[in-house]
XYZ file of C-alpha atoms in Angstrom:
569
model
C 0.000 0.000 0.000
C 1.562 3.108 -1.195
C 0.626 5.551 2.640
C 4.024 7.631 3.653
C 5.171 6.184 6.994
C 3.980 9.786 8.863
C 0.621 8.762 7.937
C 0.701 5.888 9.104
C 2.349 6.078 12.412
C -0.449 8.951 12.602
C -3.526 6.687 11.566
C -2.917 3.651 13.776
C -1.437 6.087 16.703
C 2.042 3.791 16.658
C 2.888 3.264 20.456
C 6.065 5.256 19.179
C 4.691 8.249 19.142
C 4.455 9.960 22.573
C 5.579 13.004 24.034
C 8.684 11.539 24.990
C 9.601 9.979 21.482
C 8.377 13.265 20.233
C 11.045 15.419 21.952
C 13.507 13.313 21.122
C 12.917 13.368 17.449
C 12.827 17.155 18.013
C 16.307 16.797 19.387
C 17.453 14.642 16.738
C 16.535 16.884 13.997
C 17.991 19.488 15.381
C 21.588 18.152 15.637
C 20.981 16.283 12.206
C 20.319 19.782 10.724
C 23.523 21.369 12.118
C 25.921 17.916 10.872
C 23.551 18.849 7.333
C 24.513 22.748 7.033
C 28.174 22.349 6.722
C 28.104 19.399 4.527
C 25.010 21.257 2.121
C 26.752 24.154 1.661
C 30.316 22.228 0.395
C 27.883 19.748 -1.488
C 26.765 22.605 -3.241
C 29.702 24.632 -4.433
C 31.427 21.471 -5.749
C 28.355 20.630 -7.766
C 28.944 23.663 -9.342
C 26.002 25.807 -8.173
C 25.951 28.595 -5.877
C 26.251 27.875 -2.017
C 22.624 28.547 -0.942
C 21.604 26.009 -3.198
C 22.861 22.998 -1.363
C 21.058 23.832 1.790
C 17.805 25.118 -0.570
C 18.253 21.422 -1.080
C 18.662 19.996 2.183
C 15.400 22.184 3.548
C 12.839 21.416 0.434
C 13.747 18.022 -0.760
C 14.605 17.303 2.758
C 11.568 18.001 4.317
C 9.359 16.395 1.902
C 11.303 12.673 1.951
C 10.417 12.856 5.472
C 6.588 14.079 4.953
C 6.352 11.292 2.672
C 8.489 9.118 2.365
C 8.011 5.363 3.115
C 10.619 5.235 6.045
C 10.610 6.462 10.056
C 13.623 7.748 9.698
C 14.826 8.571 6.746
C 16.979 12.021 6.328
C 17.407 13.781 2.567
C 19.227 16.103 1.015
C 22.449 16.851 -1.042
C 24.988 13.921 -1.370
C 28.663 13.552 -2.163
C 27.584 10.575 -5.012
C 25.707 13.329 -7.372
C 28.379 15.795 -7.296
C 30.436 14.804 -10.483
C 27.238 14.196 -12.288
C 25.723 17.512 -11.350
C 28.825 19.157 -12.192
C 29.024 17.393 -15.766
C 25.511 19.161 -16.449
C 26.094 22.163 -14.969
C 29.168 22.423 -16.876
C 27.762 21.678 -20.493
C 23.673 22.955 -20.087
C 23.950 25.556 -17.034
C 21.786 26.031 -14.179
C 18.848 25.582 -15.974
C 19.579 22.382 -17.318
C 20.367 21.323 -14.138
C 16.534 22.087 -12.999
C 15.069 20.556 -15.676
C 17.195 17.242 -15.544
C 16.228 17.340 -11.760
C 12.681 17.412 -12.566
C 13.150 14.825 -14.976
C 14.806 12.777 -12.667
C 11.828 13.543 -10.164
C 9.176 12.233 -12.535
C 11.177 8.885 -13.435
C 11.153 8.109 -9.380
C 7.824 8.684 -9.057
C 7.151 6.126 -11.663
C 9.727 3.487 -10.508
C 7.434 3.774 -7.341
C 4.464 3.666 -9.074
C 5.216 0.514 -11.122
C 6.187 -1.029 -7.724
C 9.860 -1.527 -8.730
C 11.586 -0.212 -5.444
C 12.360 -4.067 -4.764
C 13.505 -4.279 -8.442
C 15.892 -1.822 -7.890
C 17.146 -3.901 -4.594
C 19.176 -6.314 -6.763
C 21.678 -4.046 -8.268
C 24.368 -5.964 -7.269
C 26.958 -5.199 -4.352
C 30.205 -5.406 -6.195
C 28.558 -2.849 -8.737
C 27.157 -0.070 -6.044
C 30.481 -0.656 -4.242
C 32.467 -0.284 -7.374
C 30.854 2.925 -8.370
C 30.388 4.724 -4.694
C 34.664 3.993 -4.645
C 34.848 5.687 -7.748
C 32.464 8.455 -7.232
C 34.776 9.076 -3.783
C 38.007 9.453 -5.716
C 36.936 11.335 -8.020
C 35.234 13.898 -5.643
C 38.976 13.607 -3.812
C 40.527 14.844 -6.986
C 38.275 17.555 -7.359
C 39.119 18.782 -3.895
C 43.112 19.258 -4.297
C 42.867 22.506 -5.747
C 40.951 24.305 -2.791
C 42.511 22.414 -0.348
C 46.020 23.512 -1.456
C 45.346 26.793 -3.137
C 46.659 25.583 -6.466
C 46.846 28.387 -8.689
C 45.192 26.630 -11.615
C 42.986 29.012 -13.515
C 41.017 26.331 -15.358
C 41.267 22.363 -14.050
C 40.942 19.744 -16.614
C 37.331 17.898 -16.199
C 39.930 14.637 -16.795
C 40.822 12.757 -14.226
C 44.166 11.945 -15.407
C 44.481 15.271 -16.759
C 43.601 16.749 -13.684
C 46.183 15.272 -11.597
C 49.141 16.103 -14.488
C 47.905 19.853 -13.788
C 48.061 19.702 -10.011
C 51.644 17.823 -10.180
C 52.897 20.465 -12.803
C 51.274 23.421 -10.324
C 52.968 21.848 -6.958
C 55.145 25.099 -7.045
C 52.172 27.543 -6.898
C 50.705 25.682 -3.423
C 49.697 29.037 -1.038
C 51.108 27.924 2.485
C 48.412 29.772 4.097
C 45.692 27.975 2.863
C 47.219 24.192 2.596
C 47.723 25.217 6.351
C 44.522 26.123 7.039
C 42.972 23.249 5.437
C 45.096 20.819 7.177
C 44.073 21.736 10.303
C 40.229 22.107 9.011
C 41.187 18.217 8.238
C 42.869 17.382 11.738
C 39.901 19.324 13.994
C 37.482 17.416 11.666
C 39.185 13.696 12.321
C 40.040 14.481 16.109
C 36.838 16.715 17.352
C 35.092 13.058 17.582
C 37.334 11.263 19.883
C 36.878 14.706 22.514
C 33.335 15.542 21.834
C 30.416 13.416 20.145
C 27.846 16.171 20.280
C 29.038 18.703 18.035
C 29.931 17.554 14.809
C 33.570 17.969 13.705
C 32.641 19.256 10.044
C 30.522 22.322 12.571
C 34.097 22.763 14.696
C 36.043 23.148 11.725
C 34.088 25.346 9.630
C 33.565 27.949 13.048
C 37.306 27.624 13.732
C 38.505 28.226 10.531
C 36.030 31.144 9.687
C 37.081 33.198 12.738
C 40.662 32.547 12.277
C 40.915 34.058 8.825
C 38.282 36.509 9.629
C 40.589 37.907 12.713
C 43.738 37.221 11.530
C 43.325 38.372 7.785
C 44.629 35.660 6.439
C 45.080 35.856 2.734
C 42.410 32.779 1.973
C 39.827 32.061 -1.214
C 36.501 32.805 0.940
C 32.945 31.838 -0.628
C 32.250 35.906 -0.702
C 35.488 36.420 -2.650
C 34.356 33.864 -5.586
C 30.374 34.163 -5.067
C 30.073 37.461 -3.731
C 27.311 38.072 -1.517
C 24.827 35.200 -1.026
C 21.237 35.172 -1.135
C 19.222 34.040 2.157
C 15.605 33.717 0.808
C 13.990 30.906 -1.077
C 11.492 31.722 -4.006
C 10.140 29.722 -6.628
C 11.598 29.804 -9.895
C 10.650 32.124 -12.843
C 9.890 29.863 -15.803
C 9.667 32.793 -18.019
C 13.628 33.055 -17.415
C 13.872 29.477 -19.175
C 15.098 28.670 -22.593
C 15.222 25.474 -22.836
C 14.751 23.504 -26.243
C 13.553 20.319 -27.273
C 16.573 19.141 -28.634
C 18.468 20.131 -25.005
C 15.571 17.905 -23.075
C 15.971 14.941 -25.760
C 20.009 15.464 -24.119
C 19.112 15.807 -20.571
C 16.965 12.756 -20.680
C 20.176 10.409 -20.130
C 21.404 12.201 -17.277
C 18.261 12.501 -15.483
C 17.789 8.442 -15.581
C 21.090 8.572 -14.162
C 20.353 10.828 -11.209
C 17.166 8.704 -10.892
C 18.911 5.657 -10.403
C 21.323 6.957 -8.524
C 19.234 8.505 -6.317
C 16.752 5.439 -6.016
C 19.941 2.979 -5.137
C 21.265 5.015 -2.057
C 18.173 6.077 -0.689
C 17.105 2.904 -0.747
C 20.304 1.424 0.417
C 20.024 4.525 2.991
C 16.437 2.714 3.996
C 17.771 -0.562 4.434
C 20.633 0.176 6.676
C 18.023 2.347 8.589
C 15.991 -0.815 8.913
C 18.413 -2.189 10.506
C 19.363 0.239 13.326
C 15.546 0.962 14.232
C 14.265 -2.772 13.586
C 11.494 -2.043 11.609
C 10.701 -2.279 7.978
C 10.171 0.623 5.228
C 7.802 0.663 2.561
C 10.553 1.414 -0.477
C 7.802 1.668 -3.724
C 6.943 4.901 -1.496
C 10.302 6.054 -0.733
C 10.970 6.427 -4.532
C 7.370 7.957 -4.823
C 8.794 11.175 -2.467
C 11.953 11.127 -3.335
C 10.790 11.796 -6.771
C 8.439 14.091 -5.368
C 11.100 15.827 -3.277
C 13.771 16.107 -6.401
C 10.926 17.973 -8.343
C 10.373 20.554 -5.504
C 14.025 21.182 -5.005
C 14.383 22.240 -8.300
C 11.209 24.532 -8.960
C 12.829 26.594 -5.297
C 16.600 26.012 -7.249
C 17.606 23.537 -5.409
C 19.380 20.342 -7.081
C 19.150 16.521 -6.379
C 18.613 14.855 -3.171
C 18.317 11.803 -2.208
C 18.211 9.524 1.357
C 21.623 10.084 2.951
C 23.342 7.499 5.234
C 25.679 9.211 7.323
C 22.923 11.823 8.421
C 19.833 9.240 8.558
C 22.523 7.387 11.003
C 23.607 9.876 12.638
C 19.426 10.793 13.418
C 19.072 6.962 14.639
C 21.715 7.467 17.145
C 20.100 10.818 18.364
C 17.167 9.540 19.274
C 14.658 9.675 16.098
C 12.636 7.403 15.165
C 9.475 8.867 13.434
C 9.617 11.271 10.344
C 9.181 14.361 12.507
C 12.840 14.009 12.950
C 13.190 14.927 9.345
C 10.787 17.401 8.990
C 12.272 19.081 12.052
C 15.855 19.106 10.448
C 14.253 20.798 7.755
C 12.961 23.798 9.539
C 15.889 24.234 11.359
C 18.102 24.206 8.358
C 15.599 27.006 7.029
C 15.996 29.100 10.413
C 19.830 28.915 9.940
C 19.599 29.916 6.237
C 17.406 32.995 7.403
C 19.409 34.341 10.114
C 23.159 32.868 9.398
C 23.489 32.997 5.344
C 25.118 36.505 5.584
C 28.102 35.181 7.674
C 28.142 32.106 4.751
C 30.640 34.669 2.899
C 33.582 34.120 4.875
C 34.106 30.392 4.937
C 37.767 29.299 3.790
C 36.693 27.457 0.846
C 40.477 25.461 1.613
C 37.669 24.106 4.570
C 34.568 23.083 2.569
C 37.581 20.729 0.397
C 38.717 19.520 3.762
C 35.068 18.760 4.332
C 34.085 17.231 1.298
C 37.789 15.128 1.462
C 36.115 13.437 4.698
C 32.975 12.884 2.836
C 34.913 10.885 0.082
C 36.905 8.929 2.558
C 33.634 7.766 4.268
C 32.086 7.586 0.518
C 35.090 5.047 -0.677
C 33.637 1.674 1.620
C 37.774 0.772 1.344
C 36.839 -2.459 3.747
C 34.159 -3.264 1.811
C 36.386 -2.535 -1.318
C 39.409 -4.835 0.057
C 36.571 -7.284 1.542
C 35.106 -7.784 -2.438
C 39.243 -8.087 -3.677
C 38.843 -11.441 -1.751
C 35.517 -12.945 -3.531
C 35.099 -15.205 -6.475
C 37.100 -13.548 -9.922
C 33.455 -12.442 -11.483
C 32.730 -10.567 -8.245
C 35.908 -8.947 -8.849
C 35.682 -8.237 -12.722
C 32.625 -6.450 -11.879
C 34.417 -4.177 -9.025
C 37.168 -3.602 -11.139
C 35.231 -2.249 -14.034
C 32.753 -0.143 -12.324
C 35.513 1.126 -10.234
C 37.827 1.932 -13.134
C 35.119 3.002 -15.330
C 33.530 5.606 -13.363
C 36.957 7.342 -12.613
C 37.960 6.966 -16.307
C 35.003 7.609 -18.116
C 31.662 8.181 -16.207
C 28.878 6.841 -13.773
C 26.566 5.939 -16.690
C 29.041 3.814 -19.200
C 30.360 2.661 -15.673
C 27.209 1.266 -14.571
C 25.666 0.482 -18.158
C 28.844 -2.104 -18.986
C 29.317 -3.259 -15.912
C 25.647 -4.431 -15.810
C 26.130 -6.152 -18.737
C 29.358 -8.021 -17.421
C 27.182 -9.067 -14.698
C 24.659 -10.492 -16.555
C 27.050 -12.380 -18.866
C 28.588 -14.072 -15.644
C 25.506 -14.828 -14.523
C 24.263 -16.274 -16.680
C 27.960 -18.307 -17.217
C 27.144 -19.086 -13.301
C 23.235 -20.589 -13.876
C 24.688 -22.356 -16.852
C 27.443 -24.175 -14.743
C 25.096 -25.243 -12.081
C 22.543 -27.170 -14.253
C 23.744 -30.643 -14.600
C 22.124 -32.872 -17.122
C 23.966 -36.417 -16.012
C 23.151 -40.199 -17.319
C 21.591 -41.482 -13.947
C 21.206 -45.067 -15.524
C 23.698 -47.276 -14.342
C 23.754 -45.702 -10.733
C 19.918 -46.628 -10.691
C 20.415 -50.004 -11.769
C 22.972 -50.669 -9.210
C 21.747 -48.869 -6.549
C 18.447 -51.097 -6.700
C 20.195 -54.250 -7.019
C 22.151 -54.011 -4.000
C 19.346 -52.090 -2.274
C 17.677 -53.729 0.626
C 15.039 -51.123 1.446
C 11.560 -52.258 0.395
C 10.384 -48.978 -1.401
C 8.049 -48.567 -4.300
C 10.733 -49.146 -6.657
C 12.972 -51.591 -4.817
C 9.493 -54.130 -4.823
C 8.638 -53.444 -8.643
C 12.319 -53.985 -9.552
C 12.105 -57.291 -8.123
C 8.602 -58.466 -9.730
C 9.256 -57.015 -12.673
C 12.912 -57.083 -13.084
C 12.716 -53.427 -14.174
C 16.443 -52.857 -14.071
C 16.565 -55.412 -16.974
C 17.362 -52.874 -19.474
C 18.712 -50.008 -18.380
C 22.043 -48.559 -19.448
C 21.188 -49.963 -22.289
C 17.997 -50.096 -24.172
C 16.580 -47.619 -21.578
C 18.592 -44.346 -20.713
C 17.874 -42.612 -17.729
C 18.986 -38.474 -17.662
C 18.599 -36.741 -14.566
C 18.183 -33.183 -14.733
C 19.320 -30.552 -11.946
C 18.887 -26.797 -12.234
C 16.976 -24.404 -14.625
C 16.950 -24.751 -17.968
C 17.365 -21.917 -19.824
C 19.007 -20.223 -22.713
C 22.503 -20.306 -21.182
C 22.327 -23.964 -20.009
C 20.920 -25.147 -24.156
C 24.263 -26.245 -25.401
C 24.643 -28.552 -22.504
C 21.344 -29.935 -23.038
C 21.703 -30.629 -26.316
C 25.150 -32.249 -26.040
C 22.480 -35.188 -24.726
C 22.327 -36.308 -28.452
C 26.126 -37.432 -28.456
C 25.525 -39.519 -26.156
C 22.775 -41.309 -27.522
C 23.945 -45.225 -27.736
C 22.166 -46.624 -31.716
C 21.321 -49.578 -29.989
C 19.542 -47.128 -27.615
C 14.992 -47.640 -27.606
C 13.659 -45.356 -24.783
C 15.184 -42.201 -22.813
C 13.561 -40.852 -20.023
C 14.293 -37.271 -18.560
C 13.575 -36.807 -15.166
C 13.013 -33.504 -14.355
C 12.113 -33.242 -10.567
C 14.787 -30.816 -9.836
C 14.189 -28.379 -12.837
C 12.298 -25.783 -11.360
C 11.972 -23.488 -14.803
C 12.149 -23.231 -18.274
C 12.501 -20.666 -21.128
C 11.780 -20.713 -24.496
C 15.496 -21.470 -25.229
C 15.609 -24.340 -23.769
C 11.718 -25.440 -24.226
C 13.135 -25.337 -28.343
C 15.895 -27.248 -27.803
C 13.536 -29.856 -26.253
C 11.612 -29.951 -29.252
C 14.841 -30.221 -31.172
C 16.015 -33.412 -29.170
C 12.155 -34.864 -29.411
C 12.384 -34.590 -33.451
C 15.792 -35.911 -33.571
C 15.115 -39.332 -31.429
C 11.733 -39.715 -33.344
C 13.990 -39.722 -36.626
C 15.803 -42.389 -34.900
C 12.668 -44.209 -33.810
C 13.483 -43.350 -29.543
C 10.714 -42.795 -27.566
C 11.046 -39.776 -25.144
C 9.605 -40.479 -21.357
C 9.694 -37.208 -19.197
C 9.105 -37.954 -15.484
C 8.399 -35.625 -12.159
C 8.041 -32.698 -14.443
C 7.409 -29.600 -12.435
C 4.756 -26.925 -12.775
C 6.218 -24.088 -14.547
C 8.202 -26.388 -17.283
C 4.703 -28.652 -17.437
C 2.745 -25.422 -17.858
C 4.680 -24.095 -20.668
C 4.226 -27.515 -22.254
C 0.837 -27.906 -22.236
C 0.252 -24.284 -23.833
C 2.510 -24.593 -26.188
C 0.453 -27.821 -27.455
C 3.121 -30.306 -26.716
C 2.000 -32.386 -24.374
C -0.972 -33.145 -26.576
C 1.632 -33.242 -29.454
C 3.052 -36.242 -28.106
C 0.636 -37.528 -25.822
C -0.219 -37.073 -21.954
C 1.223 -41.405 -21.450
C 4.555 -39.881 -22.068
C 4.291 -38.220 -18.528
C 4.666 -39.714 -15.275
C 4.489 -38.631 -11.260
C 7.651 -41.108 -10.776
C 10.292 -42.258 -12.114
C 10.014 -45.289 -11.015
C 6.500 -45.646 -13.092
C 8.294 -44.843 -16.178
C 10.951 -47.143 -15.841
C 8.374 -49.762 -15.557
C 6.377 -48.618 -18.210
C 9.888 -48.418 -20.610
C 10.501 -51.763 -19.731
C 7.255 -52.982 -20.436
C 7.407 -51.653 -23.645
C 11.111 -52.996 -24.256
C 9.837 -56.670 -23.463
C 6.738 -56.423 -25.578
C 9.040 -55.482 -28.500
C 10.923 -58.446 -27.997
C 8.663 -61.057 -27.583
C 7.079 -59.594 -31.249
């Protein structure tokens, strides 16, 4: 049922939500929204908007994931894993393109909810969001050098290699000042935690480092010396300013499934880890549904993509939240600060945001999780490798697009491997001559002597596994193996719990083959889904209903009866 998770609690009046638990999502919000402000702002400048447009962000799209989204706990905003994306667009379409991408991006996450396909979106698989959160975290790091160490580099290559050659042939220009400042942004930032749990170190940094080259007059790149003054008040935007084409929108479309899936994976991933700490269970088809929701109303108040965000949905958890009001709380505050504290935004070192946004990639990169997937099986570790490699060389997109592809390949190589198609007739001849249990079989075998010809006249195949397109070749390799002398094969088929077309055709194949060499096919324990597909595809009736059996055992007798009464003609 697609109800956000407010309503909910709100409906059935969850036991949750007292005046207690209410105060303490109060709290939480609060010191979510002042880990958020530091982080939103720096988010912001290195997507390649304008300050206020990060925390725009974090207060519009944030409130409305919590309002109604489809988790209790859930915090949104601005995240290091859009940044290189958002500053691709930026870059090439301009601010407006960025909007209307966002928007785009807003509508295709409403309809992934809509079309129920939040648990689709689940099975991305782990060596491929690892892969590509790694790479998004180095390249955010190498976007970061310049700030942090005052590079004089008028223009810095968008190419990663290309980058680095400029910041190794521009070591000489570093500005002391700054790289000093920024270092010890970095070291209050790592250390603040192990003193003091309650403030957060990005918070410490940014106040420290403000009022020290505020006072001091140090010589440092400020956000009012490259933005000038910044704007505290949120409006809507003025479509009339827009001039956007067709043939721009046809462009953007690519990008904004990007952002869309981007944003669906980590929110969702955000979700699940939430699920986790708070032991309860999120409704994810309505997560998409307002995050899409949220992405579109970011971007009509200027704002750019959001998503679910783990650090600060953790860091809520631990303070105490557990209903939405958390969010929504975080929200308002981070609108109060905008209102009264914006102003003062002009004097951050930007040498700090990079030392902020340096931790982000660190905790972005997963490096145990990384070194943990080095370890796997070799296909795990193609994957990695690719997306990894990919989205630092090239981009998220071709990274994600090929390394998709590799995944399916392997597998599909994997399925294929694990159906077994093996000649069960001698070990059920022996096995029932030596048995002593008196089963079903074991009592026919000895009135009947049904063991009589198999291995022989009667070949027995025991299928394991699906059968499918990547497993055909092996099941067609069955018709080397076919003895002349050979009158009757049964396939038993208890453990095939599927089959495709694929392999339903190469079925057919074998069946027109051994009637051209006068071999009758049996088929045994057939399962519903493979007997299903048989019956509407007219087969069964093709070849007639006796050619099916509940047991094996029943069609062994029944191929041996029909053995000995070719014999005694």
């Amino acid at each position: 049922m697609l109800k956000p998770k407010l309503f909910s609690i709100i409906k059935h009046r969850d036991v949750e939500l007292n005046k207690s638990q209410i105060i303490n999502d109060v709290i939480a919000g609060i010191i979510v929204a002042i880990i958020a402000l530091p982080l939103s702002v720096a988010l912001g400048i290195a997507s390649g908007v304008t300050p206020e447009k990060g925390l725009i962000t974090a207060i519009i799209a944030g409130f409305f994931i919590s309002f109604l989204g489809g988790s209790r706990v859930q915090i949104g905003g601005p995240t290091g894993a859009f940044v290189i994306i958002l500053y691709g667009i930026v870059s090439k379409y301009g601010g407006q393109g960025l909007t209307v991408a966002t928007i785009m991006a807003g509508i295709f996450m409403i309809f992934f909810g809509f079309m129920r396909l939040g648990s689709v979106i689940k099975y991305i698989p782990y060596p491929i969001t690892t892969g590509f959160t790694s790479g998004i975290a180095v390249v955010l790091f190498s976007t970061q050098v310049k700030d942090l160490l005052g590079l004089s580099i008028k223009e810095v290559p968008s190419e990663f290699f290309d980058k680095w050659q400029a910041y190794f042939s521009n070591l000489s220009t570093i500005d002391i000042t700054t790289m000093v400042v920024g270092l010890v942004s970095l070291l209050i930032i790592v250390i603040s935690p192990k003193i003091n749990k309650t403030i957060p170190g990005s918070l410490i940094a940014l106040v420290v480092a403000t009022l020290a080259v505020k006072v001091l007059h140090l010589p440092v790149d400020t956000i009012g010396s490259r933005f000038g003054e910044i704007s505290s008040s949120i409006t809507f935007i003025n479509l009339e300013d827009f001039h956007i084409n067709i043939s721009i929108v046809k462009e953007l479309i690519r990008p904004a499934i990007t952002i869309a899936f981007l944003a669906s994976v980590e929110s969702l991933l955000s979700a699940v880890v939430a699920d986790g700490m708070i032991g309860k269970k999120h409704n994810s088809n309505m997560e998409l549904i307002a995050q899409g929701v949220a992405n579109i109303a970011s971007a009509l108040f200027g704002g750019i993509p959001a998503t679910g965000a783990i650090a600060r949905t953790a860091a809520n958890v631990k303070s105490g939240g557990r209903t939405p009001i958390a969010g929504i709380v975080h929200a308002l505050m981070l609108l109060v600060i905008m209102l009264v504290f914006m102003p003062f935004a002009k004097f951050i070192p930007m040498t700090t945001l990079s030392a902020i946004l340096v931790i982000v990639s660190y905790n972005m990169s997963e490096w145990r999780s990384f070194k943990g997937l080095l370890k796997s099986t070799k296909s795990d570790i193609a994957v990695l490798m690719v997306t990894f490699l990919f989205t630092i060389l090239f981009d998220l997109v071709i990274a994600i697009e090929i390394a998709m592809v590799i995944a399916m390949f392997l597998f599909v190589k994997r399925m294929s491997e694990s159906t077994q198609i093996e000649n069960s007739s001698q070990y059920y001849k022996d096995n029932f001559e030596e048995s002593e249990d008196e089963d079903e079989y074991s009592i026919l075998a000895q009135k009947d002597n049904l063991h009589e010809h198999l291995g022989s006249k009667i070949l027995l195949y025991e299928i394991n596994g699906p059968l499918f397109f990547g497993a055909a070749n092996t099941f067609i390799d069955i018709m080397n193996e076919i003895k002349s002398d050979s009158n009757i094969i049964i396939f038993k088929m208890k453990n095939v719990p599927n089959m495709d077309a694929t392999a339903f055709n190469v079925l057919k194949t074998i069946d027109k083959k051994c009637k051209e060499k006068h071999i009758l096919i049996l088929y045994s324990e057939v399962n519903e889904q493979p007997m299903k597909l048989m019956i509407n595809t007219g087969f069964v009736s093709k070849i007639g209903e006796d050619c099916f059996f509940e047991s094996t055992e029943r069609a062994i007798k029944t191929a041996n009866e029909i053995i000995n009464c070719k014999v005694s003609l």
